[in-house]
XYZ file of C-alpha atoms in Angstrom:
418
model
C -22.450 72.681 117.860
C -20.799 75.668 116.273
C -17.504 75.669 115.350
C -16.417 78.411 118.380
C -17.539 76.179 120.528
C -15.880 72.892 119.434
C -12.535 74.934 119.010
C -13.217 75.977 122.889
C -14.069 71.845 123.661
C -10.488 70.788 121.896
C -8.814 73.478 124.052
C -10.382 72.529 127.213
C -9.286 69.157 126.594
C -5.772 70.059 125.588
C -5.213 71.671 128.519
C -6.587 69.238 130.931
C -5.058 66.053 129.759
C -1.865 67.454 127.467
C 0.526 68.494 130.184
C -0.124 64.715 131.260
C 0.521 63.354 127.984
C 3.822 65.688 127.280
C 5.381 64.737 130.786
C 4.544 61.090 130.040
C 6.639 61.587 126.720
C 9.270 63.164 127.916
C 10.144 61.121 131.010
C 11.187 57.481 129.206
C 13.241 59.493 127.048
C 14.699 61.757 129.634
C 15.462 58.458 131.494
C 16.851 56.383 129.215
C 19.012 59.344 128.072
C 19.970 59.903 131.599
C 23.510 58.060 131.295
C 24.329 60.217 128.028
C 23.408 63.410 129.681
C 25.696 62.131 133.118
C 22.825 62.639 135.141
C 23.902 61.916 138.936
C 21.817 59.888 141.219
C 20.950 62.965 142.886
C 19.733 64.612 139.675
C 17.496 61.456 138.868
C 15.880 61.652 142.476
C 15.615 65.286 142.120
C 13.843 65.022 138.569
C 11.473 62.311 140.211
C 10.517 64.552 142.634
C 9.715 67.444 140.107
C 7.869 64.935 137.785
C 5.644 63.755 140.981
C 5.358 67.731 141.983
C 4.146 68.089 138.018
C 1.786 65.458 138.529
C 0.187 67.049 141.663
C 0.356 70.783 140.271
C -1.596 69.770 137.593
C -3.972 67.954 139.656
C -4.888 70.953 141.850
C -5.116 72.926 139.164
C -7.769 71.152 137.458
C -9.820 71.550 140.645
C -8.842 75.594 141.196
C -9.578 75.936 137.029
C -13.341 75.346 137.820
C -13.794 78.315 139.920
C -11.349 80.344 139.451
C -10.648 80.223 135.365
C -8.847 82.722 133.076
C -5.698 85.199 132.975
C -7.620 87.706 135.167
C -7.006 86.159 138.449
C -3.594 85.270 140.584
C -4.073 82.071 140.266
C -3.235 81.532 136.671
C -0.095 83.843 136.983
C 1.584 81.544 139.899
C 0.244 78.061 138.221
C 1.968 79.608 135.006
C 4.954 80.428 136.731
C 5.315 77.405 138.839
C 4.850 74.611 136.060
C 7.495 77.098 134.063
C 10.049 76.864 137.165
C 9.236 72.718 137.027
C 9.925 72.145 133.061
C 12.939 74.930 133.833
C 14.687 72.410 136.307
C 13.743 69.564 134.693
C 15.455 70.835 131.434
C 18.544 71.985 133.276
C 18.720 68.502 134.284
C 18.320 66.371 130.955
C 17.517 68.765 128.019
C 14.756 66.211 126.600
C 12.329 67.343 129.141
C 11.813 70.152 126.787
C 8.909 68.693 125.286
C 7.207 68.732 128.531
C 8.779 72.594 128.873
C 6.778 73.342 125.225
C 3.320 73.486 126.962
C 4.077 76.850 128.401
C 3.528 77.871 124.808
C 0.163 76.958 124.406
C -1.443 77.743 127.329
C 0.007 81.751 127.797
C -3.279 83.080 126.415
C -5.585 81.268 128.637
C -3.329 81.601 131.998
C -1.495 84.804 131.381
C -3.093 88.640 131.364
C -2.171 90.574 128.468
C 0.933 92.100 129.891
C 2.246 89.554 130.879
C 1.926 87.109 127.559
C 5.115 88.463 126.163
C 7.362 87.547 129.410
C 5.765 83.968 129.572
C 6.881 83.256 125.692
C 10.600 84.728 126.336
C 10.746 82.363 129.538
C 9.560 79.532 127.337
C 11.968 80.533 124.876
C 14.649 80.503 127.064
C 14.129 76.219 128.240
C 13.785 75.549 124.843
C 16.541 77.387 123.345
C 18.488 75.640 126.339
C 17.531 72.196 125.331
C 18.282 72.960 121.637
C 21.878 73.974 122.108
C 23.022 71.173 124.545
C 21.644 71.914 127.675
C 21.932 74.384 130.308
C 24.033 75.795 131.467
C 25.780 76.331 127.967
C 29.474 75.258 128.658
C 32.337 76.899 126.759
C 32.219 80.092 124.121
C 31.066 78.312 121.117
C 28.039 76.731 123.210
C 26.778 79.959 124.578
C 27.054 82.113 121.154
C 24.632 78.897 119.751
C 22.330 79.191 122.481
C 22.043 83.277 122.046
C 21.534 82.622 118.153
C 18.680 79.841 119.008
C 17.047 81.925 121.197
C 16.903 85.223 119.296
C 15.266 82.581 116.698
C 12.765 81.343 119.148
C 12.207 85.027 120.460
C 11.545 86.377 117.093
C 9.477 83.284 115.976
C 7.278 83.358 119.407
C 6.690 87.268 119.228
C 5.850 86.832 115.096
C 3.327 84.031 115.795
C 2.143 85.673 118.906
C 1.626 88.672 117.143
C -0.538 87.059 114.380
C -2.605 85.221 117.495
C -3.460 88.638 118.450
C -4.327 89.782 114.855
C -6.772 86.584 114.416
C -7.792 87.140 118.215
C -9.037 90.640 117.217
C -10.463 89.698 113.756
C -12.417 86.727 115.645
C -13.374 89.423 118.307
C -14.524 91.478 115.453
C -16.413 89.175 113.750
C -18.354 88.130 117.019
C -19.453 91.762 117.694
C -20.434 91.567 114.108
C -22.529 88.819 114.359
C -23.995 90.230 117.867
C -24.562 93.354 115.669
C -26.104 91.558 113.011
C -28.339 89.662 115.554
C -29.938 92.691 117.341
C -30.450 94.559 113.932
C -31.936 91.266 112.811
C -34.207 91.195 116.538
C -34.743 95.209 115.892
C -35.905 94.173 112.281
C -38.536 91.843 113.452
C -39.680 94.107 115.512
C -40.267 96.782 113.350
C -42.082 94.284 111.106
C -44.388 93.425 114.075
C -44.886 96.807 114.566
C -45.499 97.442 110.957
C -48.321 94.621 111.052
C -49.965 95.821 113.564
C -49.987 99.580 112.453
C -51.390 98.302 109.237
C -54.390 96.622 111.059
C -54.977 99.403 112.545
C -54.641 101.354 109.439
C -57.217 99.490 107.942
C -59.404 99.476 111.199
C -59.194 102.827 111.198
C -59.883 102.890 107.179
C -62.789 101.000 107.747
C -64.311 103.739 110.415
C -63.413 106.426 108.319
C -65.499 104.555 105.615
C -68.602 103.910 107.463
C -68.588 107.891 108.629
C -67.559 108.746 104.709
C -70.614 106.279 103.862
C -72.698 108.614 106.247
C -71.895 112.009 104.719
C -72.278 110.287 100.821
C -75.578 108.973 101.451
C -76.444 112.333 103.336
C -75.166 114.324 100.337
C -77.270 111.673 97.850
C -80.268 112.101 99.551
C -80.686 115.670 99.327
C -79.470 115.978 95.800
C -81.820 113.212 94.765
C -84.988 111.754 97.197
C -85.393 115.288 98.859
C -85.353 116.990 95.444
C -87.647 114.304 94.134
C -89.659 114.517 96.937
C -90.236 118.337 96.736
C -90.828 118.004 93.385
C -93.921 115.621 93.557
C -95.537 117.694 96.611
C -95.175 120.707 93.813
C -96.669 118.642 91.263
C -99.603 117.566 93.902
C -100.162 121.248 94.975
C -100.816 122.096 91.620
C -102.904 119.218 91.014
C -104.817 120.320 93.828
C -105.495 123.566 93.204
C -106.372 123.374 89.679
C -110.028 122.670 88.521
C -108.730 121.880 84.735
C -108.555 118.024 84.521
C -106.223 117.863 82.006
C -103.787 120.162 83.647
C -104.306 118.223 86.942
C -103.879 114.651 84.927
C -100.172 116.242 83.439
C -98.847 117.196 87.004
C -100.130 114.183 88.296
C -97.902 111.893 85.721
C -94.941 114.275 86.334
C -95.741 113.644 89.924
C -95.916 109.667 89.128
C -92.298 109.873 86.997
C -90.483 111.596 90.037
C -91.579 109.424 92.215
C -90.643 106.382 90.081
C -87.305 108.034 89.846
C -86.622 108.808 93.051
C -87.637 104.948 94.251
C -85.042 103.816 91.443
C -82.570 106.269 93.322
C -83.469 105.059 96.953
C -83.140 101.493 95.595
C -79.291 102.604 94.103
C -78.300 104.223 97.143
C -79.618 100.645 99.423
C -77.405 98.806 96.897
C -74.487 100.996 96.863
C -74.513 100.779 101.034
C -71.884 97.974 101.352
C -70.218 95.960 98.546
C -72.634 92.610 98.389
C -71.180 91.534 95.184
C -67.918 91.022 96.938
C -69.690 88.939 99.409
C -69.572 85.382 96.931
C -67.005 87.337 94.117
C -63.675 88.210 94.101
C -62.881 91.690 92.772
C -62.453 90.939 89.456
C -65.878 88.712 88.824
C -67.564 92.158 91.069
C -66.285 94.691 88.640
C -67.408 92.764 85.399
C -70.964 92.107 86.861
C -71.223 95.814 88.228
C -70.163 97.011 85.006
C -72.412 94.822 82.707
C -75.625 95.766 85.046
C -74.420 99.396 84.488
C -74.158 99.120 80.893
C -77.510 97.312 80.356
C -79.092 100.025 82.813
C -78.102 102.853 80.889
C -77.830 101.408 77.683
C -73.992 102.622 76.953
C -71.570 99.574 75.728
C -69.019 98.980 78.459
C -66.451 96.766 78.985
C -64.000 95.616 81.277
C -60.877 93.810 81.423
C -58.462 91.976 83.675
C -54.281 92.648 83.045
C -51.662 90.615 85.388
C -52.201 87.789 87.335
C -55.337 87.829 89.952
C -54.944 87.828 93.573
C -57.162 87.311 96.223
C -57.248 91.518 97.596
C -57.691 92.489 101.192
C -61.331 93.057 102.072
C -60.824 96.512 102.451
C -58.988 97.042 99.370
C -61.522 95.244 97.220
C -64.249 97.211 98.888
C -62.294 100.454 98.254
C -61.551 99.718 94.494
C -65.326 98.896 93.665
C -66.804 102.160 95.798
C -64.509 103.840 93.158
C -65.986 102.364 89.891
C -69.627 102.696 91.084
C -69.046 106.044 91.781
C -67.007 106.775 88.789
C -69.903 104.685 86.427
C -72.282 106.837 88.576
C -70.723 110.144 87.276
C -70.152 109.022 84.063
C -74.227 107.889 83.794
C -75.468 111.486 85.103
C -72.836 113.462 83.346
C -70.630 112.512 81.106
C -73.305 111.812 78.076
C -70.591 109.278 77.031
C -70.972 106.474 73.440
C -68.737 104.360 75.627
C -67.186 103.216 78.567
C -64.368 100.805 79.322
C -62.903 99.460 83.239
C -59.736 98.076 83.440
C -58.347 96.071 86.661
C -54.412 95.653 86.479
C -52.461 93.683 88.989
C -49.048 95.370 89.002
C -46.639 93.527 91.162
C -46.936 95.549 94.508
C -49.896 97.601 93.417
C -53.433 97.511 92.140
C -54.670 99.812 89.787
C -58.196 100.544 88.357
C -58.978 102.885 85.181
C -62.162 103.911 84.351
C -62.517 105.485 80.891
C -65.205 107.131 78.729
C -65.503 109.059 75.539
C -67.994 112.087 76.914
C -68.083 115.547 76.937
C -65.335 115.589 79.293
C -65.341 118.375 82.000
C -62.796 121.473 83.238
C -61.000 120.230 86.090
C -60.394 123.666 87.336
C -63.788 123.999 87.705
C -64.298 120.943 89.722
C -61.617 121.737 91.900
C -63.884 125.025 92.808
C -66.910 122.943 93.765
C -67.709 121.625 97.212
C -67.658 117.965 98.342
C -71.634 118.100 98.019
C -71.909 119.633 94.676
C -69.062 117.739 92.429
C -68.658 114.978 90.517
C -67.851 112.608 93.639
C -63.916 113.047 92.886
C -63.209 114.077 96.200
C -65.031 111.354 97.766
C -63.312 108.926 95.409
C -59.678 110.470 96.075
C -60.660 109.889 100.273
C -61.167 106.374 99.452
C -57.882 105.777 97.480
C -55.758 107.900 100.213
C -57.577 105.899 103.590
C -55.464 102.901 102.216
C -52.608 104.732 101.400
C -53.394 105.003 97.457
C -53.612 107.908 95.147
C -56.297 108.634 92.440
C -55.604 110.916 89.429
C -58.326 112.386 87.076
C -57.854 113.622 83.050
C -60.090 115.647 81.590
C -60.833 118.057 78.957
C -63.903 119.450 77.353
C -64.906 117.640 74.675
C -62.069 115.213 74.790
C -63.610 112.222 77.524
C -62.604 111.564 81.152
C -60.175 109.045 82.764
C -60.161 108.113 86.141
C -57.149 106.113 87.491
C -57.127 105.011 91.727
C -53.996 103.131 92.806
C -53.713 101.562 95.662
C -51.177 99.241 97.456
C -51.615 95.480 96.656
C -52.365 93.953 100.078
C -53.494 90.455 99.787
C -56.416 88.954 101.839
C -56.251 87.707 105.294
C -55.809 84.061 105.797
């Protein structure tokens, strides 16, 4: 139960039983002091009738308030007016009935609309001022002056407290509106997060589909650049063998054809190996990269080292596959073009992103010249950059002729789906 609900429940309890309690408090006191205030028998009977009328009034209002509550109804205004008249009449007969008449201060906001609240408070202040001045009507000039002074003091206090109550009500309303706005904002934020998660999943699906298409283009270009050229060379060598009667020359061309066949077979195996990231099937990205770098160094004879910095985390399959592919492509470029003496590969986990750096001390290249190449005739840089950009990453290359090459891929750290 919230604090607001608790306060509302307490007010509802007071409005239901408070009038009976105040009437029960004032009745025996007024009855005990009837002689002191020179109440006549008729006044006593009148007070008894008014007390009964007050009880009936509150019983009827308890039923009416269930279906017509609030200050926006005429029933609330009539109930307040009749109750004030009963309290005024009782106080006129005996000033100590003012204990009951004070109920008008507590229910004005719940029974009267805003435009009538000050009038209701003033009417209640008149009743209580008469009681505090010694009774109604005031007798003598001094009592009238006292009545006027007490009424003025009560009115000022009522208006002051009423103003404070309005300020508190406005602040409470502002607080309620702020809470409601925060709830709406939180709901909108949650919806945005859900939509972002859905878009992220969709992005990964699109990246996977785009990756398939990119693999097809890459394989087509690689087959054209390696296998097709190798087969062309084999055919040319065999044609020479078939056309020459010189056995020594034929044997030399046959050996060249065999060498080209072995080289083409190796290229075919490499292409099949690179078709899907098999290395990630059983290992995480750090282990897969370490094996890739070690095998590459053993195959090429170039010293290669691998380093991991930061705390390794399980990455989403698409992110891990992208970084592994970029590393494989960069190492392949290094083997074919760099003439490097040493290669270093570093995988860094940095908060909300992952970076992969491949550096060599080879011959380097002119980046401007590479930008003018097509995607099928370059060093594979456009393909690596496209891979990184498909998962909202980026790829930068630093190279100068004779100064080596550094390739750096930076991608968001998207954790593995649980």
